[in-house]
CSV table of C-alpha atoms in Angstrom, one decimal:
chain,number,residue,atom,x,y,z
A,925,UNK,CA,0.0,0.0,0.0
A,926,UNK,CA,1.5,3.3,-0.5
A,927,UNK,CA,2.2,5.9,1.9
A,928,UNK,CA,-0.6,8.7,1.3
A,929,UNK,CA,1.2,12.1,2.8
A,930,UNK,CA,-1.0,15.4,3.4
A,931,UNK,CA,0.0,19.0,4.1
A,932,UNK,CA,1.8,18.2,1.0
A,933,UNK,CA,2.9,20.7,-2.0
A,934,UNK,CA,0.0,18.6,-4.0
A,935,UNK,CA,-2.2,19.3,-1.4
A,936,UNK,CA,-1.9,22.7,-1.2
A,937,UNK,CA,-1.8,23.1,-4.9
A,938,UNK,CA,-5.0,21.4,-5.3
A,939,UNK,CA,-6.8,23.2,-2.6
A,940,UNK,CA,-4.9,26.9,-4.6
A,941,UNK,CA,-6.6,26.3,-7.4
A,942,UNK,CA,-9.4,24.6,-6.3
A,943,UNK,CA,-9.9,28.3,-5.1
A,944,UNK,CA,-9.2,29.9,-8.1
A,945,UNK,CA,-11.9,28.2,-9.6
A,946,UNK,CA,-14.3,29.0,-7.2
A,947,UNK,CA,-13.5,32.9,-6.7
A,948,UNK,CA,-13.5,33.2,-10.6
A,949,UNK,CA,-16.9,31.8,-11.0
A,950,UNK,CA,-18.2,33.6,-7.7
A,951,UNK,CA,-17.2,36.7,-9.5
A,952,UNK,CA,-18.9,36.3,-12.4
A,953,UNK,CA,-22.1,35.7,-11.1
A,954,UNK,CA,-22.9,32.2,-12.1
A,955,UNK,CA,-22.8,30.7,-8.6
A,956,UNK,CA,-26.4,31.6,-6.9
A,957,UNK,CA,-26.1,29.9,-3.5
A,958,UNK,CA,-23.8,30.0,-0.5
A,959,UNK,CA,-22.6,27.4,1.3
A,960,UNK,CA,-22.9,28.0,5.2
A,961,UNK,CA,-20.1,26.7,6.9
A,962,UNK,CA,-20.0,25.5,10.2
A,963,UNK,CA,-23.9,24.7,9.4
A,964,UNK,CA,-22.4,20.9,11.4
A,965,UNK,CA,-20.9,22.0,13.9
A,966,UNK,CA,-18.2,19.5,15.4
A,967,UNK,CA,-16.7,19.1,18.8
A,968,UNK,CA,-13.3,20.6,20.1
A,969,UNK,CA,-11.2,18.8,22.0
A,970,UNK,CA,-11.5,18.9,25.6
A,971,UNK,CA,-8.0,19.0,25.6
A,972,UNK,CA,-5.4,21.6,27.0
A,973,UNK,CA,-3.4,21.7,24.6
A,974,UNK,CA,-1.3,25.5,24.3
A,975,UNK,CA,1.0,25.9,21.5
A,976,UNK,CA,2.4,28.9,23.2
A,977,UNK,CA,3.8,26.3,26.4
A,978,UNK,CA,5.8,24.9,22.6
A,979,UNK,CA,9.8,26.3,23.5
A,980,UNK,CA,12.2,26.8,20.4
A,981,UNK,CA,14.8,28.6,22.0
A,982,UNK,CA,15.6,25.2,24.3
A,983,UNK,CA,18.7,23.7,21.9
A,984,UNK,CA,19.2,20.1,21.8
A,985,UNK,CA,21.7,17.9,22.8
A,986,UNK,CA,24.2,17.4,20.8
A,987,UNK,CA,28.2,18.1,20.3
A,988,UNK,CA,29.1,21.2,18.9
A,989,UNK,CA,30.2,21.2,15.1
A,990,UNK,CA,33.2,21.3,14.5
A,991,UNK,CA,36.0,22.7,11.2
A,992,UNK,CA,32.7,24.9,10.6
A,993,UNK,CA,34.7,27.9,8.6
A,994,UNK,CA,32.4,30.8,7.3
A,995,UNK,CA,33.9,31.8,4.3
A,996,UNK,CA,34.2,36.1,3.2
A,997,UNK,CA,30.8,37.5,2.1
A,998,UNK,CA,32.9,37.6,-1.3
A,999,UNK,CA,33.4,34.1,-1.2
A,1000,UNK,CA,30.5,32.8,-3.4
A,1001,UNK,CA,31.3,29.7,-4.3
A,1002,UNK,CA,32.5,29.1,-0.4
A,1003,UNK,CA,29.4,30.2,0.9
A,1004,UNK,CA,27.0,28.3,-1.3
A,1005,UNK,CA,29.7,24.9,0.0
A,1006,UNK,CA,29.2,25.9,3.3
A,1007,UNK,CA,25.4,26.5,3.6
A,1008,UNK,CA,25.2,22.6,1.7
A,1009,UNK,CA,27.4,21.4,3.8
A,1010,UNK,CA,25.3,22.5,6.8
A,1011,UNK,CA,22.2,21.7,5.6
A,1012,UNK,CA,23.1,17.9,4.9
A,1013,UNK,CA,24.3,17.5,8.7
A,1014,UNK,CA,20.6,18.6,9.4
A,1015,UNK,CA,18.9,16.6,7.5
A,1016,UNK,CA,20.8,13.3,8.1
A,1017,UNK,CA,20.4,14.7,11.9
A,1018,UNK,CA,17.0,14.9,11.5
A,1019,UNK,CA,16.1,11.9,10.4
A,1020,UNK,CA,18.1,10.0,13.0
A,1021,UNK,CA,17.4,12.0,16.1
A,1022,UNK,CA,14.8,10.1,18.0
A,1023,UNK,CA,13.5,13.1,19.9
A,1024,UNK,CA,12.4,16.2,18.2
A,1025,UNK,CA,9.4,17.6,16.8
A,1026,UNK,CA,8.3,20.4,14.9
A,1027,UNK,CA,5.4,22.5,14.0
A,1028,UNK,CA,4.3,23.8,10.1
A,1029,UNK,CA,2.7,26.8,9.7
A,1030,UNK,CA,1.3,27.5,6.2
A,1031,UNK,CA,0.0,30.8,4.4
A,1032,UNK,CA,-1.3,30.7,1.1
A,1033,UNK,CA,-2.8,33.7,-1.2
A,1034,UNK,CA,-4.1,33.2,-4.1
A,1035,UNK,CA,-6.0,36.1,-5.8
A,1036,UNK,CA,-6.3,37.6,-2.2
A,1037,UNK,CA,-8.0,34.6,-0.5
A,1038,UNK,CA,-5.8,33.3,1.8
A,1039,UNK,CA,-6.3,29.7,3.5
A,1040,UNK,CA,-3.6,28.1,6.1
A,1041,UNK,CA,-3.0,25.1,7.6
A,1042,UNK,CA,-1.3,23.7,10.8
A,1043,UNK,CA,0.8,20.5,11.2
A,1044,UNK,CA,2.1,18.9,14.2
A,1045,UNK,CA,4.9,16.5,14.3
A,1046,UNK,CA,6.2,14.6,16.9
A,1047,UNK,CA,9.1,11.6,16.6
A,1048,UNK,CA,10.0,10.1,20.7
A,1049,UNK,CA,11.7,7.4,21.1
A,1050,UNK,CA,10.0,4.5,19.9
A,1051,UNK,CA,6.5,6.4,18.6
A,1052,UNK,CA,5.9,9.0,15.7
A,1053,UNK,CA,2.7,11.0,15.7
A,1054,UNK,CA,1.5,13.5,13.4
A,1055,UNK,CA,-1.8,15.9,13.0
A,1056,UNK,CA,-3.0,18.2,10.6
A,1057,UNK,CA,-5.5,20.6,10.1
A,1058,UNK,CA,-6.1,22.9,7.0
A,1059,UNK,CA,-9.1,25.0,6.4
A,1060,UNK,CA,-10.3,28.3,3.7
A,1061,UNK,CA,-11.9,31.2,5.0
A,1062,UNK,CA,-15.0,30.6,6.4
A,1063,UNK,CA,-17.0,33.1,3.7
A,1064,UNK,CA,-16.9,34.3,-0.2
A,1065,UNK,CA,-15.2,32.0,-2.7
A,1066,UNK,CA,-13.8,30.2,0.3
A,1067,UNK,CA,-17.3,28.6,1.7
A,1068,UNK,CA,-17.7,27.6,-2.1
A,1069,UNK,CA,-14.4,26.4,-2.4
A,1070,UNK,CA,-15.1,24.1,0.4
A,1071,UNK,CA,-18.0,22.6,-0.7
A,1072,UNK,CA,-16.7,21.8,-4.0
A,1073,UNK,CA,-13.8,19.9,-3.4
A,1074,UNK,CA,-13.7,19.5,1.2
A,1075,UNK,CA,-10.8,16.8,0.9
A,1076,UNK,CA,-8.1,19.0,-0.3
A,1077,UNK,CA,-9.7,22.5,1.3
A,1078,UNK,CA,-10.7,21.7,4.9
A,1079,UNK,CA,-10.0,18.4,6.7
A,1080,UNK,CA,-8.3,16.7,9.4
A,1081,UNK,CA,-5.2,14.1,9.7
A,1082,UNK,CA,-3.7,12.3,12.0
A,1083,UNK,CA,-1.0,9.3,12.1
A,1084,UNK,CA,0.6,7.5,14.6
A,1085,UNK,CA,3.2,4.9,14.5
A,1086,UNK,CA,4.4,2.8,17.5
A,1087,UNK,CA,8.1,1.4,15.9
A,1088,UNK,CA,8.8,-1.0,19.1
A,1089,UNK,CA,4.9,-2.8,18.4
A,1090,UNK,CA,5.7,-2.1,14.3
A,1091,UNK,CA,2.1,-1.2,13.8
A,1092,UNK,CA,0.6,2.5,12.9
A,1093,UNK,CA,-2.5,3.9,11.6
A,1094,UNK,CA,-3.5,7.0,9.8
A,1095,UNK,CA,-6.9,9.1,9.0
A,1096,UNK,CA,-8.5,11.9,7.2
A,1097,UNK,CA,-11.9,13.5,8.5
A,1098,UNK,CA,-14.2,15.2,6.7
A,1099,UNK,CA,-15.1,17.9,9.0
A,1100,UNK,CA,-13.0,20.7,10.5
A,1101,UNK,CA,-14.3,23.9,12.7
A,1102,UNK,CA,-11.9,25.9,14.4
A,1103,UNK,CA,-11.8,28.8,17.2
A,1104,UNK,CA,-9.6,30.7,18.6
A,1105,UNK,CA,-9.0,30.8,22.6
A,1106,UNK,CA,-6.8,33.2,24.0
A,1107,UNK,CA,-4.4,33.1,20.9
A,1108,UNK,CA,-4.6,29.3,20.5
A,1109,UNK,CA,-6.0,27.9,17.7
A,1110,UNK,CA,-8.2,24.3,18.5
A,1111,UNK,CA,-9.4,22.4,15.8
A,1112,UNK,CA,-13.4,20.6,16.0
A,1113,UNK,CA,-12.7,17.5,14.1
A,1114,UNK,CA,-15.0,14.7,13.7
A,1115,UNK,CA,-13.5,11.6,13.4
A,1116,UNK,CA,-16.7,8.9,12.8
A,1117,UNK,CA,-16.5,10.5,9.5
A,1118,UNK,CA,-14.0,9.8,7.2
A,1119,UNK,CA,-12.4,10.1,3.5
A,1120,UNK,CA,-10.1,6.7,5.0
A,1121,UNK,CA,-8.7,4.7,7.5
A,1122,UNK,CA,-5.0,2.8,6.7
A,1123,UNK,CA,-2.5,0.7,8.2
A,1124,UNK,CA,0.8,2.6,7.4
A,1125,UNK,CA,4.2,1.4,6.9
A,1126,UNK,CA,7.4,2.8,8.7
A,1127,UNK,CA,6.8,6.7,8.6
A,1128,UNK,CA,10.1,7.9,6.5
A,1129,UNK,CA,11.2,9.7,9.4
A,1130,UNK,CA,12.0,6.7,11.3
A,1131,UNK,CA,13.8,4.9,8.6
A,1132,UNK,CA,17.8,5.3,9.2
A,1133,UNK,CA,18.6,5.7,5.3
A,1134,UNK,CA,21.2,8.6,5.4
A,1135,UNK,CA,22.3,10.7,3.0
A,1136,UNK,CA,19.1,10.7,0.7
A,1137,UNK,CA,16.9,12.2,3.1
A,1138,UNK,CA,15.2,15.8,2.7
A,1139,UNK,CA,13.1,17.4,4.9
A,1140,UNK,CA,11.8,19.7,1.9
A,1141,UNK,CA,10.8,19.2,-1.8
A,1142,UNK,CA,14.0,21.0,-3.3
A,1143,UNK,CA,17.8,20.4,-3.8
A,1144,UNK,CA,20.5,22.1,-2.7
A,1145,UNK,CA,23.6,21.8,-4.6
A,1146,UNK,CA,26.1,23.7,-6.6
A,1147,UNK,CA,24.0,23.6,-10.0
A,1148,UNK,CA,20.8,24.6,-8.3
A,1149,UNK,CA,21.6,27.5,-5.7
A,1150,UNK,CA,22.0,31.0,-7.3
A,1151,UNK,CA,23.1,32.7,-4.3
A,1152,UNK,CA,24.0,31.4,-0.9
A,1153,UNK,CA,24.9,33.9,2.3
A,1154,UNK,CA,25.6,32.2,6.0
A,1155,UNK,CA,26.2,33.7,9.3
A,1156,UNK,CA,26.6,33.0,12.7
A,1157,UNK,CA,25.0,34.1,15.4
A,1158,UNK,CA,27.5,33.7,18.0
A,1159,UNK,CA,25.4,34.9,20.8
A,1160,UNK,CA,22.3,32.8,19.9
A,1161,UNK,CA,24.3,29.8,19.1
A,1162,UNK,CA,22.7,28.9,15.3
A,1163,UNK,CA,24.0,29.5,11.8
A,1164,UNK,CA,21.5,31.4,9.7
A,1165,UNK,CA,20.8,30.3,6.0
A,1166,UNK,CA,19.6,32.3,3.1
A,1167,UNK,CA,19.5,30.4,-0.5
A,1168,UNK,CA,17.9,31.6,-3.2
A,1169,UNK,CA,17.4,28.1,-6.0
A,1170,UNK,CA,17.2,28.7,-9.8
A,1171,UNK,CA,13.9,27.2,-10.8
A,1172,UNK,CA,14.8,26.6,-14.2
A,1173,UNK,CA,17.0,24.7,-12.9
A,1174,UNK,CA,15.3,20.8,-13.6
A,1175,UNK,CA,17.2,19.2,-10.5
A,1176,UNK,CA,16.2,21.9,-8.6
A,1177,UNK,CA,12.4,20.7,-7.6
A,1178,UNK,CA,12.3,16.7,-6.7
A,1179,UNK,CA,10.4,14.7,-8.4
A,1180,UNK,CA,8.0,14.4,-5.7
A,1181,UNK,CA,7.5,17.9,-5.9
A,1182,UNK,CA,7.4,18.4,-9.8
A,1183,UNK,CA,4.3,15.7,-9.6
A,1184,UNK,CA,2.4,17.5,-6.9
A,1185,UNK,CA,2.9,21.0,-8.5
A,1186,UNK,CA,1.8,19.5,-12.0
A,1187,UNK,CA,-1.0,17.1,-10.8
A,1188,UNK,CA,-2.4,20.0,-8.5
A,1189,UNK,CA,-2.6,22.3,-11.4
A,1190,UNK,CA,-3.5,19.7,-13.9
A,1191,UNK,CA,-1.0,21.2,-16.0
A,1192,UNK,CA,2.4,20.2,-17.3
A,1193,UNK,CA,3.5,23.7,-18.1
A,1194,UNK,CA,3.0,24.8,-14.1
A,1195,UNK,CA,6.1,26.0,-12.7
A,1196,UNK,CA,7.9,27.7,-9.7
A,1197,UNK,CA,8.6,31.8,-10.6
A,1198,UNK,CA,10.7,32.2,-7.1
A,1199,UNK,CA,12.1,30.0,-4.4
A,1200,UNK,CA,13.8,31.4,-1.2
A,1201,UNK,CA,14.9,29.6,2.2
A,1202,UNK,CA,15.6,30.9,5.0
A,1203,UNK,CA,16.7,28.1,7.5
A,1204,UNK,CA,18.4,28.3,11.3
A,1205,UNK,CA,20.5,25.7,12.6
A,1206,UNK,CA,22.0,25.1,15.6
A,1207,UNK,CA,25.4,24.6,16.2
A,1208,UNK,CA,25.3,21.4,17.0
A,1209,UNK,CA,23.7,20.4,13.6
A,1210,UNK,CA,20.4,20.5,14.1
A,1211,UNK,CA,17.2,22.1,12.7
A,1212,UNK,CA,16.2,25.4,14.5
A,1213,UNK,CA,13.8,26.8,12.1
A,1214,UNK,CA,12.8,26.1,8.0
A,1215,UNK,CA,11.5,29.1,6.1
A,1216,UNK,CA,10.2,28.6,2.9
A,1217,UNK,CA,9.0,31.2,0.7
A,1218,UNK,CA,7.9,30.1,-2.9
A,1219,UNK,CA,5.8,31.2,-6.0
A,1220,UNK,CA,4.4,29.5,-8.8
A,1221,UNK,CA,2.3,30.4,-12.0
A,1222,UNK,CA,0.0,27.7,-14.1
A,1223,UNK,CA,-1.1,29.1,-17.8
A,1224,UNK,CA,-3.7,26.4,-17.6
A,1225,UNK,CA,-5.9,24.7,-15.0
A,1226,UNK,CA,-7.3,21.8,-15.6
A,1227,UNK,CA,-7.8,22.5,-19.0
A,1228,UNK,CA,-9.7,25.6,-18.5
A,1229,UNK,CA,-8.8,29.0,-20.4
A,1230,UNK,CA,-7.1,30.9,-17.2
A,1231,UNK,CA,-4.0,31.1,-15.6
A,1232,UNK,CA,-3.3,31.1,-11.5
A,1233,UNK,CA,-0.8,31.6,-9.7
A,1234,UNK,CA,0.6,32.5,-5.9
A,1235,UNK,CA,2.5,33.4,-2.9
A,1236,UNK,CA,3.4,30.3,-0.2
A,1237,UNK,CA,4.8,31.0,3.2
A,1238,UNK,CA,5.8,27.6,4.6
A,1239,UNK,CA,7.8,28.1,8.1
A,1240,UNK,CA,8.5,25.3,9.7
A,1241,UNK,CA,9.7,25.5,13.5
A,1242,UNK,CA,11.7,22.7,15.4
A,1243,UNK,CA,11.4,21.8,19.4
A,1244,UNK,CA,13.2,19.8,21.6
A,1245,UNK,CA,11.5,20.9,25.2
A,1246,UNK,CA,9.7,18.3,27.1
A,1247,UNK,CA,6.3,19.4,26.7
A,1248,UNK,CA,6.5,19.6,22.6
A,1249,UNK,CA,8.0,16.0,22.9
A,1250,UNK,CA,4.9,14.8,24.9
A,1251,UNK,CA,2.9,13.1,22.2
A,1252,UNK,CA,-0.1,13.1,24.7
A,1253,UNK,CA,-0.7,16.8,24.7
A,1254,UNK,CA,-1.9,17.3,21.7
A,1255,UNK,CA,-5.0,17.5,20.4
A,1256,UNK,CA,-6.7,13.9,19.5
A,1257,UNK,CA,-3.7,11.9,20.2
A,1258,UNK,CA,-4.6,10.1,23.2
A,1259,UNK,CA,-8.0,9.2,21.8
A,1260,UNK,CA,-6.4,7.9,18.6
A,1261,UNK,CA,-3.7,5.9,20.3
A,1262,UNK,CA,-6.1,4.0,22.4
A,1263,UNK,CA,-8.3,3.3,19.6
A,1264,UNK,CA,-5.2,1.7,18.2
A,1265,UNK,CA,-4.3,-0.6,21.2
A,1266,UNK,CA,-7.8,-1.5,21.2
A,1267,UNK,CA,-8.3,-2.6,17.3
């Protein structure tokens, strides 16, 4: 069985121009009726979950690099070496550090709707968990959006894998709400209803493999970064990473990402217009924070006579305190584990 991944680039791209779609025929007038969302109302979690107890300044565990050299601003060629270089160590670290986890935050405009999306991850010790919530504004093209296509526009996921018992499960609900408590985002999910349920293989973060690994959908290499800059921050502890990639470039985007950006847009001509990271990592060699900002145009979607394109903000932010570790306090994990055990 394949692994089915969400919060992906397809996923997003779908939901983009899913959008599109929706907004151009709002504005024209040929949609009559409006879809009222939150009509079904579904629970929030009881739990007490706070994002904001999440601490990204705690740095992990590890021995500081060492024969790291920062090369003279002039350096080009030294400096794109150098940001590789570091960005290898973190992913390889990444993938075979057994605590960490990290929270996505994801801002999307496309012809000024804007939609986000929140995912959790979580790898300690011997279990993996993962949530994710993504939802459209809540009126005007986005209600319509949502009816139209609710898989790829406004849903929950969650997987969890337990690699001591070899045995994991994943699902995707059809129903999201939201609200917002004190700053905190909680997520009404309803999980009797769902597009699936699977057994899962191995999550690939779990599987020691090496080199290979990337926690993102580009390539960083001498062919594919056009300009590379790296500091220190002595004080802070953490290098600082700014790469800008040539999209024209073919090895730039993986194939996993070529696939999602053309499927999504149901158009081979689709490409990315602008690509810039912005990643922190600790001295020691591990992730501190992963900024991705990206843009992409389609002359064609689906075979329609229009062309899209937009703006994605995709920051990723990495913890290794003790209560962003605790699979248990976030929302829908306990539930979902013991329905696991219990199966």
């Amino acid at each position: 069985m394949p692994r089915i991944q969400h919060t992906t680039k397809e996923n997003k791209v779908k939901a983009v121009i899913i959008i599109t779609i929706a907004l151009a025929v709002y504005i024209t007038g040929a949609i009559f009726s409006v879809y009222y969302f939150g009509k079904k109302r579904v629970r929030i979690d009881a739990t007490d979950f706070d994002p904001t107890l999440m601490d990204s300044s705690i740095k992990p565990q590890g021995e500081m690099l060492t024969g790291i050299i920062i090369p003279d601003a002039s350096d080009k060629e030294g400096q794109i070496k150098l940001a590789i270089k570091l960005y290898t160590i973190a992913n390889s670290n990444l993938q075979n550090d057994s605590r960490v986890a990290f929270a996505v935050n994801t801002n999307t405009e496309v012809m000024g709707v804007n939609t986000g999306g929140i995912r959790y991850t979580i790898k300690n010790g011997n279990e993996f968990f993962n949530e994710d919530f993504f939802f459209v504004p809540q009126d005007g093209a986005g209600m319509i959006a949502k009816k139209a296509s609710p898989e790829y526009t406004n849903y929950g996921y969650r997987r969890y894998y337990n690699l001591s018992k070899n045995i994991g499960y994943e699902q995707k609900a059809k129903e999201l709400s939201f609200t917002t408590c004190s700053g905190t985002i909680l997520f009404g999910v309803d999980w009797t209803d769902l597009y699936f349920e699977n057994k899962i293989d191995i999550p690939q973060e779990f599987v020691q493999s090496g080199a290979d690994y990337k926690y993102y959908n580009y390539i960083w290499d001498e062919d594919t970064i056009l300009e590379a800059s790296v500091e220190y921050e002595n004080a802070k502890g953490y290098y600082e990473i700014v790469v800008k990639l040539d999209c024209k470039n073919e090895k730039t985007i993986t194939d996993e990402g070529k696939k999602a950006l053309e499927d999504g847009a149901g158009d081979k001509d689709a490409v990315y217009t602008s690509i810039v990271e912005t990643v922190q990592i600790w001295d020691n060699g591990r992730y501190k924070v992963f900024n991705t900002l990206d843009s992409w145009y389609s002359p064609h979607i689906h075979g329609l006579p229009f062309s899209t394109s937009s703006e994605n903000d995709y920051k990723t932010t990495f913890y290794y305190d003790s209560y962003s570790l605790n699979i248990s306090n976030y929302q829908y994990a306990k539930e979902f584990i013991e329905y696991i055990q219990n199966k």
